[in-house]
Amino acid sequence: MEGLASRVRLNDQEAVAKIIDGEAILINLVSGVYYSMDGTGAVIWSLIQAGEPVERMAASLAASYDVTLEQAAIDIEAVVRELLEQRLVVPDDVPSSFPTAPVAAGNGTKLPYVAPALNAYTDMGDLLALDPPVPGFNDISWEK
Amino acid sequence: MRVVFWTEAFWPAIGGVEVLASRLLPALSQRRHEILVVTDDDMGRLPSQDEFRSIVVRRPSMRAALLSRSPERIAAVRAETAALMQAFRPEIVHLNCPGASGFFLRRTPTSRRVPLLATLHSERAMPSGGSATLVAKLVADADWVTAVSEQVLAAARLALPSIASRSSVVYNAVEEPAEEPQPLPFDPPVLLYLGRLAPEKGVDRALMTLSRVASIYPHIRLVVAGDGPERPTLEAQATQLGIRDAIDFVGWVSPARVPALINSATLVLMPSRWEGLPLAGIEAALMARPIVGTPVGGLAELVENGVTGLLVNGAPTELADAVVSLLGDRDRATAMGWAARRRAQALFGWGTCVDSYDRMYEKVRRENVHGRVG
């Protein structure tokens, strides 16, 4: 994880985020791009929110998912770099006061692993800028 | 079959996509389909609960929540859409014209994966951002993709090759009006534009065409039926061109009045920059009107160039030449109109359209290509 910050946190000057039903929804308020991370991605986001050091996230993931520590570290590094590039997080070297625990996997069985991914919706700004096709609807006698 | 028809806009919004849906859904509901329309409340201007011809319509504030960029508001709308889906328990979802509201469809948790049919209405439906776009993800999620014309399908497959083996065309269609086509009026000639007043429709080209044709036919009129963001610009352009008095901006026209409006026209102008398959063009053809337009999107399939109308590039000089050639040869214009009607009856029949969607619903439910059942 050469060159990567030891911790990252939400870039609250430029972005908002929330975990909704097990999925992280992130919005870059400057670019208007929407993002989502589900599955292991949402787990990583929850670890970021909890102030977990990046280098310890792999252990959390490997403890609960069917993935090696090495692979988890590679995948986490990739997704954290992407979060940094998209300015959704910023480096944060202030230690968290909240200890974190590995993700619970239930009865000891490891969960199937899918690499975390940051899903971007780069067209959201354009889609929302489209004119809704409603002008004048109150003036038209639509037969019902 | 229980079908959620998820669409960016629906009645009373007006436009080709909305008019088609307002006719298609009642027809499908008569064929044993129970339909729930999920659409947007247009920034709170439309009621959240409604009914259209016995079809339940629900309008969560999806666009407003997304524009707010508030995760809390987005979460609330997501909970609302999830509750709708869980209560209705759809057997398939028909995503009509994928757009911003699809964010909630994609993010709505259900107890099972519901087969998805997506319908694309424009050759520009697929954004240029590749797979990192909401629309591309929605279309990639679909078990089957229909496009309203061959051109729209080709553009979608080019943008997302993975859909090639699970996509097809279902042409837009219009029920044949009860009104009989009337003879084309030539004294004076009347040109008609019918549709949204938006840049892609090329109404500015229609105005420049009129200004050229008016030098030969000084009493010619242009009826501009429709509304939209370009209207002030177009009215200013008409004044600047000195043809404001020759144009009637009549605003939106009720769908029921469209056949009579077309009957009052000599020919219909469709100088679009890009298209899907415009209902107005099918309606014009059914009323035996020749179309002068551009060979974009489904217009190139709707109009057989030289037989049912004339397709030229969008230059006003070429459009004007095409109009003048038809106005100067009444027999040819009339023959083209009737050929257009026969072609529309053969290719864009209403029964075929309803049958196609009916069969598509069965196919998507049965095959459930992605097999995502949880």
PDB file of C-alpha atoms in Angstrom, chain A residues 137-138 144, chain B residues 10-12 37-51 56-61 80:
ATOM      1  CA  PHE A 137     -50.086  19.456 -18.804  1.00  0.00           C
ATOM      2  CA  ASN A 138     -52.658  21.276 -16.753  1.00  0.00           C
ATOM      3  CA  LYS A 144     -58.982   9.645 -19.228  1.00  0.00           C
TER       4      LYS A 144
ATOM      5  CA  PHE B  10     -46.448   9.200 -17.627  1.00  0.00           C
ATOM      6  CA  TRP B  11     -49.863  10.761 -18.108  1.00  0.00           C
ATOM      7  CA  PRO B  12     -50.597  13.651 -17.753  1.00  0.00           C
ATOM      8  CA  VAL B  37     -47.143   2.382 -13.010  1.00  0.00           C
ATOM      9  CA  VAL B  38     -44.212   3.777 -11.042  1.00  0.00           C
ATOM     10  CA  THR B  39     -43.196   7.192 -12.234  1.00  0.00           C
ATOM     11  CA  ASP B  40     -42.041  10.535 -10.891  1.00  0.00           C
ATOM     12  CA  ASP B  41     -44.143  13.208  -9.203  1.00  0.00           C
ATOM     13  CA  ASP B  42     -42.475  15.961 -11.228  1.00  0.00           C
ATOM     14  CA  MET B  43     -41.061  17.874  -8.268  1.00  0.00           C
ATOM     15  CA  GLY B  44     -44.265  17.439  -6.284  1.00  0.00           C
ATOM     16  CA  ARG B  45     -46.520  18.864  -8.993  1.00  0.00           C
ATOM     17  CA  LEU B  46     -48.365  15.578  -9.491  1.00  0.00           C
ATOM     18  CA  PRO B  47     -50.177  13.536  -6.836  1.00  0.00           C
ATOM     19  CA  SER B  48     -48.269  10.648  -5.319  1.00  0.00           C
ATOM     20  CA  GLN B  49     -51.208   8.301  -5.831  1.00  0.00           C
ATOM     21  CA  ASP B  50     -53.392   8.301  -8.896  1.00  0.00           C
ATOM     22  CA  GLU B  51     -55.313   6.132 -11.296  1.00  0.00           C
ATOM     23  CA  VAL B  56     -52.812   2.306 -10.436  1.00  0.00           C
ATOM     24  CA  VAL B  57     -50.172   5.029 -10.702  1.00  0.00           C
ATOM     25  CA  ARG B  58     -47.659   5.756  -7.943  1.00  0.00           C
ATOM     26  CA  ARG B  59     -45.326   8.701  -8.082  1.00  0.00           C
ATOM     27  CA  PRO B  60     -42.515   8.780  -5.503  1.00  0.00           C
ATOM     28  CA  SER B  61     -40.497  12.001  -5.426  1.00  0.00           C
ATOM     29  CA  GLU B  80     -40.975   3.946  -0.513  1.00  0.00           C
TER      30      GLU B  80
END
